[in-house]
Short mmCIF file of C-alpha atoms and ligand atoms in Angstrom, two decimals:
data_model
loop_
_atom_site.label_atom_id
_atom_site.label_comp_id
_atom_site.label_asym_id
_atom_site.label_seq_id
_atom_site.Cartn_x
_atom_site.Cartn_y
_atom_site.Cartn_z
CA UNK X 16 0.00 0.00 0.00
CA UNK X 17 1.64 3.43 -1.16
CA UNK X 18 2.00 5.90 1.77
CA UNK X 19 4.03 8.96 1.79
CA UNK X 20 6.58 9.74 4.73
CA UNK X 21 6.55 13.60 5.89
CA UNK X 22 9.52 14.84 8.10
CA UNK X 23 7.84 18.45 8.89
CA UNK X 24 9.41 22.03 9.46
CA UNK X 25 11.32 22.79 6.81
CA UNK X 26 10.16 26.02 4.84
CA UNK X 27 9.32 25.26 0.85
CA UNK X 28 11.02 27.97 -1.28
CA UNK X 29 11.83 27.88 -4.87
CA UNK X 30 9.76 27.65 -7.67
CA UNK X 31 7.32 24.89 -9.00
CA UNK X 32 5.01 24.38 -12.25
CA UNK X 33 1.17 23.68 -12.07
CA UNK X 34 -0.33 20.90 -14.12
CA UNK X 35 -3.34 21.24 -16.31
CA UNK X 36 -6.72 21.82 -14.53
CA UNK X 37 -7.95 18.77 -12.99
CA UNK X 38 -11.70 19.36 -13.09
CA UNK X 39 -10.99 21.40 -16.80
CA UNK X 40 -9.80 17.97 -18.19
CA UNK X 41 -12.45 15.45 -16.90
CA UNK X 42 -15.61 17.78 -19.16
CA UNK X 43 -13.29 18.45 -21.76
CA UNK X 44 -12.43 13.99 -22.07
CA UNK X 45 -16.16 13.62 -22.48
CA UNK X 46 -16.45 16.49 -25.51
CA UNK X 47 -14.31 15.10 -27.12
CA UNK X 48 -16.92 12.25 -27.64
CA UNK X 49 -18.96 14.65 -29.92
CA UNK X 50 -15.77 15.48 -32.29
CA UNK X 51 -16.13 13.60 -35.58
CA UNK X 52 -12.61 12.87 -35.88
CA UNK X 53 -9.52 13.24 -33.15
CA UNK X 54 -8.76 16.03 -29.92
CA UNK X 55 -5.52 16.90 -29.39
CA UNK X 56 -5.46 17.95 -25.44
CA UNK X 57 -2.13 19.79 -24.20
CA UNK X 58 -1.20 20.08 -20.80
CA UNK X 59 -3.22 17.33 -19.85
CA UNK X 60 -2.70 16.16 -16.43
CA UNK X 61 -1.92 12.42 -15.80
CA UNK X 62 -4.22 11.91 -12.89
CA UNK X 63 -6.42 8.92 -11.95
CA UNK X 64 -9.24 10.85 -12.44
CA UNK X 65 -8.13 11.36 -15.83
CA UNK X 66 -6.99 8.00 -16.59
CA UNK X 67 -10.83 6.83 -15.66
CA UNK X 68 -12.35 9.13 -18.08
CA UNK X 69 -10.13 7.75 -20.86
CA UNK X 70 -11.06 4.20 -19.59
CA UNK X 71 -14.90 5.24 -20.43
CA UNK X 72 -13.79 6.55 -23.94
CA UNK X 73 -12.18 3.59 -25.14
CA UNK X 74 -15.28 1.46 -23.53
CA UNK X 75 -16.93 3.08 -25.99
CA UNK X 76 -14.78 2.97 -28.99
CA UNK X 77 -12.46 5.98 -28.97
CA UNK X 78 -8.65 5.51 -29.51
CA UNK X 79 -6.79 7.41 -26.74
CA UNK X 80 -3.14 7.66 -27.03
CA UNK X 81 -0.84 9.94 -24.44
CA UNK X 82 2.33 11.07 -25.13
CA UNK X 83 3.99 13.37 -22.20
CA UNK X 84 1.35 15.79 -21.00
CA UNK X 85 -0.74 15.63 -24.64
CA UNK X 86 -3.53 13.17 -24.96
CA UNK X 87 -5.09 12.40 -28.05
CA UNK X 88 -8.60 11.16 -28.53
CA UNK X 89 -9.76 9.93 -32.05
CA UNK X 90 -13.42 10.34 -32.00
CA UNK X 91 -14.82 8.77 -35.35
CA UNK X 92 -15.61 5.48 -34.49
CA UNK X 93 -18.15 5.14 -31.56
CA UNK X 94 -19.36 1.55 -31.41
CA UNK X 95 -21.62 1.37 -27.94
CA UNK X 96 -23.61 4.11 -25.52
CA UNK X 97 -23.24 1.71 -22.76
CA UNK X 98 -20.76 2.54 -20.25
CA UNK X 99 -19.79 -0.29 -17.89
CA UNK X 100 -20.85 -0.31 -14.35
CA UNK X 101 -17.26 -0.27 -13.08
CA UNK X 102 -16.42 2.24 -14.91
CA UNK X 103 -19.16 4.56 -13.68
CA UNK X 104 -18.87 3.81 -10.76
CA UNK X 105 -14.90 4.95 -10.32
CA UNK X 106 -15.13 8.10 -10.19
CA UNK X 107 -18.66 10.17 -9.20
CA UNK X 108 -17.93 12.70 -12.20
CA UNK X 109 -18.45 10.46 -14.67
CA UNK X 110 -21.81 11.58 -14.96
CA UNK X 111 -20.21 14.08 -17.17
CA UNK X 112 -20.24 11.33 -20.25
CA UNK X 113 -24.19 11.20 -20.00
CA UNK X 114 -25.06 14.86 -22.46
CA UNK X 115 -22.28 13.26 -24.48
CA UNK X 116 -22.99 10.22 -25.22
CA UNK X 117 -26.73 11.05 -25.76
CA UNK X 118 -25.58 13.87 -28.10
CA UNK X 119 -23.34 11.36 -30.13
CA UNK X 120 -25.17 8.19 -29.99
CA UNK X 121 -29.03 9.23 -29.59
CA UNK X 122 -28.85 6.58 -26.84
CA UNK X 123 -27.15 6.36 -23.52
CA UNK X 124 -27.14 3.72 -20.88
CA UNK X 125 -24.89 4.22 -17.85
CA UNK X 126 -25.12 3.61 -14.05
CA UNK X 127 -26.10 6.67 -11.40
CA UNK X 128 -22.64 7.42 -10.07
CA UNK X 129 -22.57 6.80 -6.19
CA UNK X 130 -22.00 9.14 -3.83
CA UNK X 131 -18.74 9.89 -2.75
CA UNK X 132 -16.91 11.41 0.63
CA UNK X 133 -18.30 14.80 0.39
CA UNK X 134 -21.61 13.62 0.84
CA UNK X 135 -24.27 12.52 -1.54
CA UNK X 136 -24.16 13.48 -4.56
CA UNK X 137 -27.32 14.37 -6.69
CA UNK X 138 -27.60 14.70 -10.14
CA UNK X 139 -31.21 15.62 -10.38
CA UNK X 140 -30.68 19.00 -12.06
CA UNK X 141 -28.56 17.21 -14.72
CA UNK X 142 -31.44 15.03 -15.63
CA UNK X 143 -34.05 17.41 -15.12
CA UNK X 144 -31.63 19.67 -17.98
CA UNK X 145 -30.52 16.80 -20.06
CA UNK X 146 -34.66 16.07 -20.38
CA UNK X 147 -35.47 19.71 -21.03
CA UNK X 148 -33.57 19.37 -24.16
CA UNK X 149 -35.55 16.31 -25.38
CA UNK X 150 -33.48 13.35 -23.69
CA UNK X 151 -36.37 10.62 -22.63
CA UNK X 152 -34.37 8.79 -19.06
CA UNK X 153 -35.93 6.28 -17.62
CA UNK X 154 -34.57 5.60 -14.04
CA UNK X 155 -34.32 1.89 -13.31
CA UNK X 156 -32.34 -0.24 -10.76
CA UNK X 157 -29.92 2.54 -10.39
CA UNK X 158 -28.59 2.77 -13.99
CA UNK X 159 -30.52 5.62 -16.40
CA UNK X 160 -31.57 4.02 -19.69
CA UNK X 161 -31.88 7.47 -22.31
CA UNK X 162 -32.76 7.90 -25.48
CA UNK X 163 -33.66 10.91 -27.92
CA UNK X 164 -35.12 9.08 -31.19
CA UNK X 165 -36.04 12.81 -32.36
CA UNK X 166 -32.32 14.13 -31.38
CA UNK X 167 -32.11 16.83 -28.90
CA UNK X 168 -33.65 20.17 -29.28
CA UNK X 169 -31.71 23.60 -27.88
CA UNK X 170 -34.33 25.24 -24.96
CA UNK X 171 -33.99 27.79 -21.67
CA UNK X 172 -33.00 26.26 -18.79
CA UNK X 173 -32.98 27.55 -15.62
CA UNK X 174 -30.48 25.39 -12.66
CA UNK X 175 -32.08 26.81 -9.50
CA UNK X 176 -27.93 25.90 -8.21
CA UNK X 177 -25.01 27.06 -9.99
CA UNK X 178 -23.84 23.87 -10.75
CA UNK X 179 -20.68 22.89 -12.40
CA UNK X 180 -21.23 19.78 -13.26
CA UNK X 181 -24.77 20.62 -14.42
CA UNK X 182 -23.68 23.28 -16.73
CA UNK X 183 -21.11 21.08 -18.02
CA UNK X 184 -23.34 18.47 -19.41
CA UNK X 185 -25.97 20.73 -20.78
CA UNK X 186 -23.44 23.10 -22.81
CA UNK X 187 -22.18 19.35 -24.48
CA UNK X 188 -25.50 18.10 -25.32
CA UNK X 189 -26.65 21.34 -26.79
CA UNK X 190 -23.15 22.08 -29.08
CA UNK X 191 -24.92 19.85 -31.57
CA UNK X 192 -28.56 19.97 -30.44
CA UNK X 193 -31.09 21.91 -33.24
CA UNK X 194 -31.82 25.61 -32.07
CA UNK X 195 -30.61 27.30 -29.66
CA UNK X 196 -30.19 26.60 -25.89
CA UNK X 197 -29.83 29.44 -22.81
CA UNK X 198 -28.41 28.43 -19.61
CA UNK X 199 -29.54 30.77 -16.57
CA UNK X 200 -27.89 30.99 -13.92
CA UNK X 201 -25.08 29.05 -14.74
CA UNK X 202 -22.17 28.08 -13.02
CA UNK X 203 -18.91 30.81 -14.07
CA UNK X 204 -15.86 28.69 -12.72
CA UNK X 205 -13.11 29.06 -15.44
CA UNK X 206 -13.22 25.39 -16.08
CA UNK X 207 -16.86 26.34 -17.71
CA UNK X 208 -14.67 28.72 -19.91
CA UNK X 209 -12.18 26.31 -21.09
CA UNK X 210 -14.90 24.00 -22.16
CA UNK X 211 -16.24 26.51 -24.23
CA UNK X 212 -13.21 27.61 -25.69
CA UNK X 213 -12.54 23.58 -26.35
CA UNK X 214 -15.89 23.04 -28.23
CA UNK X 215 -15.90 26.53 -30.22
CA UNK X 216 -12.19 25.24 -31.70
CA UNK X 217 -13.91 22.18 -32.46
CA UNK X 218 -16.61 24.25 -34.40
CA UNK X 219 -19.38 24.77 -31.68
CA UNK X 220 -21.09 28.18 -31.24
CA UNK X 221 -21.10 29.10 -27.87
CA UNK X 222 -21.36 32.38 -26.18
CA UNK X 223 -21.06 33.88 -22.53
CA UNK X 224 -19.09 31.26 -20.87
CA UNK X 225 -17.33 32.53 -17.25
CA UNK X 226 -21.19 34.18 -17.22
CA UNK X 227 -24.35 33.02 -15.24
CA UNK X 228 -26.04 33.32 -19.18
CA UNK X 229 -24.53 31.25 -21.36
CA UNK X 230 -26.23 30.87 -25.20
CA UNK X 231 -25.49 28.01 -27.47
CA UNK X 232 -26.27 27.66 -31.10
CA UNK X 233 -26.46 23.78 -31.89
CA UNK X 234 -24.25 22.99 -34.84
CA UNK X 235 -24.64 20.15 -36.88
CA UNK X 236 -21.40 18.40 -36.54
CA UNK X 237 -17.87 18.76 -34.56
CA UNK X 238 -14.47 18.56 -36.19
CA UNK X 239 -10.84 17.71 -34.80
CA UNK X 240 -9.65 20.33 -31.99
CA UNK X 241 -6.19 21.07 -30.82
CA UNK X 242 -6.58 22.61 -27.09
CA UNK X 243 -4.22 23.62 -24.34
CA UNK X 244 -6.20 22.98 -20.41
CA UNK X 245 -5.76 26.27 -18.47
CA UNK X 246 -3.55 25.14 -15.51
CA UNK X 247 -5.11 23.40 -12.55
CA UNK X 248 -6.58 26.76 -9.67
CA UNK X 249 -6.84 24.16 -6.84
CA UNK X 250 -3.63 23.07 -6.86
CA UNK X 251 -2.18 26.44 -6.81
CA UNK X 252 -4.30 27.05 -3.62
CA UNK X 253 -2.66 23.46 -2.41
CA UNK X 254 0.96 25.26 -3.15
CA UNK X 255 -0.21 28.35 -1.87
CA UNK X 256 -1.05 26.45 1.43
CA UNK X 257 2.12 24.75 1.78
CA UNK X 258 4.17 27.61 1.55
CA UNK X 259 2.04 29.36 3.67
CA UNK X 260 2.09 27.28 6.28
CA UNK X 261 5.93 26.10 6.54
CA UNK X 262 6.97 29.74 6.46
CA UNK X 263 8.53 29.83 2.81
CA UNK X 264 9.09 31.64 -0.20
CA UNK X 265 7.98 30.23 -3.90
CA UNK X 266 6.98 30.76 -7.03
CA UNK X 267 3.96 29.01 -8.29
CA UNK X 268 4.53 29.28 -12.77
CA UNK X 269 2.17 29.10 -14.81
CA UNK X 270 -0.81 29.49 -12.11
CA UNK X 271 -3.38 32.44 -13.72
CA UNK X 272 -3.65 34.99 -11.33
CA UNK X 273 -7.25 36.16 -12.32
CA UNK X 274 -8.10 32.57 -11.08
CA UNK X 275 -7.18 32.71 -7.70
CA UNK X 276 -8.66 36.16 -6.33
CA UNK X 277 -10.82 34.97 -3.99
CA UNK X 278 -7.62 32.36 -2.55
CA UNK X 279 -4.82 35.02 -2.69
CA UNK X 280 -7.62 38.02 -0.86
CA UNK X 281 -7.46 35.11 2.13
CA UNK X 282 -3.35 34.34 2.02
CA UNK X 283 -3.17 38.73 2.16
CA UNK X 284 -5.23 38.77 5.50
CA UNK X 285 -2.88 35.70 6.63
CA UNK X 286 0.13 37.70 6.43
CA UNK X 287 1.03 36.68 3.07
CA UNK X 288 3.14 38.68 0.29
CA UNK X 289 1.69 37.65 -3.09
CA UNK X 290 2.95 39.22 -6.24
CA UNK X 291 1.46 38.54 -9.85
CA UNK X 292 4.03 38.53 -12.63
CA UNK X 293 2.95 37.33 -16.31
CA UNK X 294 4.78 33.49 -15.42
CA UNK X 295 2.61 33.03 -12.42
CA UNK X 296 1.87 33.74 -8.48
CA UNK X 297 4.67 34.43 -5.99
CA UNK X 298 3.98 33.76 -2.85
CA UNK X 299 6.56 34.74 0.39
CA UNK X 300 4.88 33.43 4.19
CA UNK X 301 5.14 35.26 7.53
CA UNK X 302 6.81 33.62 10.50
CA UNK X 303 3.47 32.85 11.68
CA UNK X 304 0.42 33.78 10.00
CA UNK X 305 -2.59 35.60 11.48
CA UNK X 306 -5.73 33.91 11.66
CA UNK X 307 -9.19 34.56 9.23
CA UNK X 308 -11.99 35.87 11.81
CA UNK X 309 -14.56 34.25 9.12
CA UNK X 310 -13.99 32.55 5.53
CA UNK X 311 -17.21 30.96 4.03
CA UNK X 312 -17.08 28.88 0.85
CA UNK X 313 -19.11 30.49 -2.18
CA UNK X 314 -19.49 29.52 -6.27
CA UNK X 315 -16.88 31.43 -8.16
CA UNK X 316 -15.55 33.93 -8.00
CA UNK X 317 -15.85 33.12 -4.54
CA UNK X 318 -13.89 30.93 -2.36
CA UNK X 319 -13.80 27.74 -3.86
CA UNK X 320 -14.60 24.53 -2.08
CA UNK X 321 -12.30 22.62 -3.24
CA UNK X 322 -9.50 24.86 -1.50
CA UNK X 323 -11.01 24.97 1.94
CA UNK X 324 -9.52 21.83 3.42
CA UNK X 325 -5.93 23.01 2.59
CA UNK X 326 -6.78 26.60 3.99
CA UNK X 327 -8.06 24.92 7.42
CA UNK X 328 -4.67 23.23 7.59
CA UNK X 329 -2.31 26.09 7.36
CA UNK X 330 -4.76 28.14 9.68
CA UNK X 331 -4.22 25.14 12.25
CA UNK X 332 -1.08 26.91 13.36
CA UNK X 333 -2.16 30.30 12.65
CA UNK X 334 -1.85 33.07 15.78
CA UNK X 335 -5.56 33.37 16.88
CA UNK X 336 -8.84 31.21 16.52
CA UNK X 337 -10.31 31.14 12.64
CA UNK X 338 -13.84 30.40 11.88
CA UNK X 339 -14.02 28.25 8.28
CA UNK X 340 -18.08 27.72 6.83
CA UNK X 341 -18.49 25.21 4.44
CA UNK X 342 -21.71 26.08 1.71
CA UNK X 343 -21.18 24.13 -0.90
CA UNK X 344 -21.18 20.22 0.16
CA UNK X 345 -22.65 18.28 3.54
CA UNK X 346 -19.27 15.97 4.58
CA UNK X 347 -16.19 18.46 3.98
CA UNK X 348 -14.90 17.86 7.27
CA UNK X 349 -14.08 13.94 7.17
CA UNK X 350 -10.58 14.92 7.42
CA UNK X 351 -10.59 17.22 10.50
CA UNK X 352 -10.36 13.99 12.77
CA UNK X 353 -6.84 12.79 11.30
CA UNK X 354 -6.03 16.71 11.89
CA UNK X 355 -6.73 16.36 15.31
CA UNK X 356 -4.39 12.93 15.34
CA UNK X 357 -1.71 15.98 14.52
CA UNK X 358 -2.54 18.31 17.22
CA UNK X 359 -5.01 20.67 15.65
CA UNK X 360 -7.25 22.19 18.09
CA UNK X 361 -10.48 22.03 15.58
CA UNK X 362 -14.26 21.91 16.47
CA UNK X 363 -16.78 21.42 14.17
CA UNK X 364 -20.47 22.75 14.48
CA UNK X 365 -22.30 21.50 10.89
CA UNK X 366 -20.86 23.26 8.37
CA UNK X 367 -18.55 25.21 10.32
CA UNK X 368 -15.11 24.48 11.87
CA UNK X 369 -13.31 26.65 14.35
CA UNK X 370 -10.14 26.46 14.27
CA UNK X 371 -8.18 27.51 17.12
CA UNK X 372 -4.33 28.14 16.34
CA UNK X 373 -1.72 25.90 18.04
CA UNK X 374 2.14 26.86 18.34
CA UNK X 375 2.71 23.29 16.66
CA UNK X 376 1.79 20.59 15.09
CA UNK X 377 3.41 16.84 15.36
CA UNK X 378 3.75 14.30 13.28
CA UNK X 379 1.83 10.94 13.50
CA UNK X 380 0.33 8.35 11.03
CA UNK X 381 -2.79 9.87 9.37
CA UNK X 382 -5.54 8.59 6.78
CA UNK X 383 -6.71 10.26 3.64
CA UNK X 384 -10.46 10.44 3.92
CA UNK X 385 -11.08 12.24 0.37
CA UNK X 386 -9.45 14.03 -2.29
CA UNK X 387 -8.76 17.58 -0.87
CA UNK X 388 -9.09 15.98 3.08
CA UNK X 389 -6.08 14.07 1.93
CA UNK X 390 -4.09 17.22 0.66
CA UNK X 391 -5.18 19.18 3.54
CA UNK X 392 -3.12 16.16 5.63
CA UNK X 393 -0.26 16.68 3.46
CA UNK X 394 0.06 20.77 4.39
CA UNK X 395 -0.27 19.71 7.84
CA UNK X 396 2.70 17.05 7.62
CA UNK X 397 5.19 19.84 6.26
CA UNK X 398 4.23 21.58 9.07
CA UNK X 399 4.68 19.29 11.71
CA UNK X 400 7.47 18.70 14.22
CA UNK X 401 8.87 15.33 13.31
CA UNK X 402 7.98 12.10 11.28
CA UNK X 403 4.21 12.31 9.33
CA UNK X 404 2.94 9.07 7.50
CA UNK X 405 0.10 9.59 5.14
CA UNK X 406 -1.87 6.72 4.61
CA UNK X 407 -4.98 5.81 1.88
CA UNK X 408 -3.01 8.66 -0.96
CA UNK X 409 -4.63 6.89 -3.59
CA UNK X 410 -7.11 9.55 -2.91
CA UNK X 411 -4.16 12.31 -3.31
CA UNK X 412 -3.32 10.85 -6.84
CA UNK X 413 -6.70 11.48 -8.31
CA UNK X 414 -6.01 14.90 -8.87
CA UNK X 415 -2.28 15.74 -7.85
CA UNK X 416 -0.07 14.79 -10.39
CA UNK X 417 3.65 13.15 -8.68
CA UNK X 418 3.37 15.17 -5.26
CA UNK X 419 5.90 13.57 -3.87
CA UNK X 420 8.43 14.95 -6.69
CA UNK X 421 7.02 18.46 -7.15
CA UNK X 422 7.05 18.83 -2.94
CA UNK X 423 10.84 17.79 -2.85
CA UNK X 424 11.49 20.38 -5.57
CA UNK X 425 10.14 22.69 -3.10
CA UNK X 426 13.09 21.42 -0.70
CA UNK X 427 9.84 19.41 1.41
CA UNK X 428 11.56 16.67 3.22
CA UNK X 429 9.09 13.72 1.63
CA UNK X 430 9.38 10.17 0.10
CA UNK X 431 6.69 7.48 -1.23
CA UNK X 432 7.23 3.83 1.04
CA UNK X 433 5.34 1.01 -0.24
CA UNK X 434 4.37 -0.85 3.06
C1 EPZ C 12 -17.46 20.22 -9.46
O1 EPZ C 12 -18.23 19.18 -8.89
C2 EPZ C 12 -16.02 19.84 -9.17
N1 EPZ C 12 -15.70 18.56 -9.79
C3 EPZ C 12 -15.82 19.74 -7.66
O2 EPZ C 12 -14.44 19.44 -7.43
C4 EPZ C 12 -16.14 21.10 -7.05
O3 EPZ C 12 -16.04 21.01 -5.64
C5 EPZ C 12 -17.56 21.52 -7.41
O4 EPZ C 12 -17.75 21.48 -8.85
C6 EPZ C 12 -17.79 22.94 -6.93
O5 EPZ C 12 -19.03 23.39 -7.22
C7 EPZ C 12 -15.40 18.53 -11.11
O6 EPZ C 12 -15.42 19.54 -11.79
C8 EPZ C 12 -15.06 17.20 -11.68
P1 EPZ C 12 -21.67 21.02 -8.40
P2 EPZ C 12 -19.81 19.06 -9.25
O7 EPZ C 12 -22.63 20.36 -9.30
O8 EPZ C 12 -20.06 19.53 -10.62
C9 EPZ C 12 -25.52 20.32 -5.76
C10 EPZ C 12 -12.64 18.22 -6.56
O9 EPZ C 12 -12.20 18.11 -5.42
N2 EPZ C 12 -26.11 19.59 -6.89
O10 EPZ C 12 -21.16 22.38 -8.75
O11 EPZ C 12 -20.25 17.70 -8.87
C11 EPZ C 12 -24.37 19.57 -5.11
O12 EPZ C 12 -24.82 18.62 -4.19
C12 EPZ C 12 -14.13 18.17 -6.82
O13 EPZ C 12 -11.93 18.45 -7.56
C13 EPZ C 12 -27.43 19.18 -6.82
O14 EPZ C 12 -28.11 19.40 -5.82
O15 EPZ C 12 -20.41 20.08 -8.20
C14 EPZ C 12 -23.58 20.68 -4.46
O16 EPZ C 12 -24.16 20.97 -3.20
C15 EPZ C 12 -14.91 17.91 -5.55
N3 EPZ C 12 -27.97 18.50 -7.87
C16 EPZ C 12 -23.82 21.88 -5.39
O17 EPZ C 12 -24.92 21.53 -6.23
C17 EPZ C 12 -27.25 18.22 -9.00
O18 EPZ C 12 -27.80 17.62 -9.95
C18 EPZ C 12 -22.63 22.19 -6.29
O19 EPZ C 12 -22.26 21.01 -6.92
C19 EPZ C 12 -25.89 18.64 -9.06
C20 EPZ C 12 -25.35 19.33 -7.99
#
């Protein structure tokens, strides 16, 4: 079983480069299902996450080929809509294939992803979309059995949440849908942007992207696409933490800047110097940083989710008690227990932690309970006064791309054991 071994308190300085965007990647794999010949996808992280989604492709007839950090997807010959149970079920955002493969095929049969550790996970406002554009899903046994005999037909839709994943699947299934479809109050993240930008070089007509109004003109057919994936925002905030926390000095190239407002607005009030230069986001820690009085989660542009357990780790040591609110998803907090194990002084009360600021943390063996839990464990470690072991990182490779590597560039004392 892989595990990594953290020897805490050395400061991270130095420079390292971001990977392609995670959660930009996984929507853009399942366009590329509508293209009528090949995708070309630079700076492509090599991610488990990733690696699933190109599992589901070739399930259903695509050729995927990698070579360094560009995939390539040919497209033309699609020879099932079924996408196998297992398949589905590794990883919950494969629900991203369903617009997709109804779009392409007229037909779609795939299971309802599980949940997963944030809490359940519902996708009833991408079926109640996918059907306002014509797709007929019949809900049976857990698996959805679709099918648009007439094709799909562009509409207004209106997602009462701003959902990502939601906005995702409708602005696929209406690229090639007839007419035109209006998404209100959709989600803005810049992952929504570089989905658009994929599909309009592949041909598609869509408009307002990184808006909550986004209008799409159905064309009739996709062609091949060469596309670069904007770099990867969460993992920046993961660096950001890191540095922050250990008291060090690095740049973070090729992060965007306009990306990370909302992140960098919180690392200023913690003490932080951050400075914006056209290769990326420097960052340069306080001795200690000062604690947040109050930092609630919001939809882009506000704080993002996704970068809230790494936030609550650094603030573990922080001078002063922090208050953290969570708005987004139920179970964010599976990971404050093994932060405890640590010596974080952390209470939870729903969706809120409180974290009150310790003058140390110390290393012991910890668990990875989730994805961003499990990078939020790996902040705390390079903080920590002697030895850390980090158990259960499969969770950390789904979408951090070699850690160990990029963390000893940053001079982090760190090494994989295989126990
Ligand atoms: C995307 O998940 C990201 N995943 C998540 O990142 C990220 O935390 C989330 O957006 C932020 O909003 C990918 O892009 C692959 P949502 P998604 O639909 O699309 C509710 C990571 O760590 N909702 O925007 O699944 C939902 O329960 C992952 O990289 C419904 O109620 O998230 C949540 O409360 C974790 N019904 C809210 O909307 C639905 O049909 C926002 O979820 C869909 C969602």
């Amino acid at each position: 079983m892989e595990r990594f071994l953290i020897e805490g308190g050395t400061a991270l300085n130095g420079k390292v480069k971001v990977h392609g965007a995670k959660n930009a990647a996984l929507p853009i794999l399942s366009a590329a299902l509508l293209i009528d010949g090949e995708s070309v996808i630079h700076n492509c992280p090599d991610l488990s996450d990733v690696r699933a989604s190109v599992h589901i492709l070739e399930s259903l007839g695509c050729q995927c080929h990698r070579e360094g950090d560009t995939l390539t997807v040919k497209s033309d010959a699609i020879c099932s809509s079924q996408i196998p149970d297992d398949l589905m079920q590794k990883t919950r955002s494969s629900i991203i294939f369903l617009g997709a493969v109804a779009a392409r095929c007229g037909t779609a049969v795939l299971s309802s992803p599980g949940g997963c550790d944030l809490g359940p996970r519902p996708i009833d406002l991408h079926l109640s979309s996918l059907r306002q554009l014509g797709l007929c899903i019949k809900e049976e046994h857990g698996s959805l059995y679709c099918n648009s005999e007439k094709g799909l037909f562009g509409t207004s839709i209106y997602i009462p949440i701003p959902s990502v994943g939601t906005t995702e699947n409708i602005m696929i299934a209406a690229a090639t849908a007839k007419g035109t479809t209006r998404i209100c109050n959709a989600a803005r993240e810049p992952e929504i942007v570089d989905l658009a930008n994929f599909l309009n070089g592949a041909g598609a007509n869509v408009q307002g992207a990184g808006s909550c109004d986004i209008v799409i003109e159905g064309v009739s057919s996709l062609h091949s696409v060469e596309h670069s994936i904007i770099p990867d925002r969460i993992l920046t905030a993961t660096y950001m933490s890191t540095v922050a926390v250990t008291g060090g000095d690095a740049l973070i190239e090729g992060a965007i800047p306009e990306h990370l407002k909302a992140v960098s607005a919180e690392f200023i009030k913690m003490g932080c110097q951050i400075s914006t230069k056209n290769e990326g986001i420097r960052i340069a820690a306080p001795k200690r940083l000062s604690r947040l009085k109050s930092v609630k989660t919001q939809y882009y542009p506000g704080f993002p989710t996704d970068a809230g357990p790494t936030l609550i780790a650094a603030l573990c040591t922080a001078d002063g008690t922090s208050t953290f609110t969570e708005n987004i998803f139920e179970n964010r907090f599976k990971f404050v227990d093994e932060l405890r194990r640590l010596g974080a002084d952390i209470k939870t009360e729903g969706r809120t932690a409180i974290i009150d600021g310790v003058k140390a943390l110390s290393g012991a063996q910890v668990k990875c309970t989730d994805l961003r839990g499990g990078a939020a464990l790996l902040v705390a470690g390079l903080a920590a006064n002697g030895v850390t072991t980090l158990c259960d990182v499969h969770h950390i490779n789904r979408g951090y791309e070699n850690p160990v590597e990029n963390f000893k560039n940053l001079g982090a004392n760190i090494k994989r054991t295989d126990v």
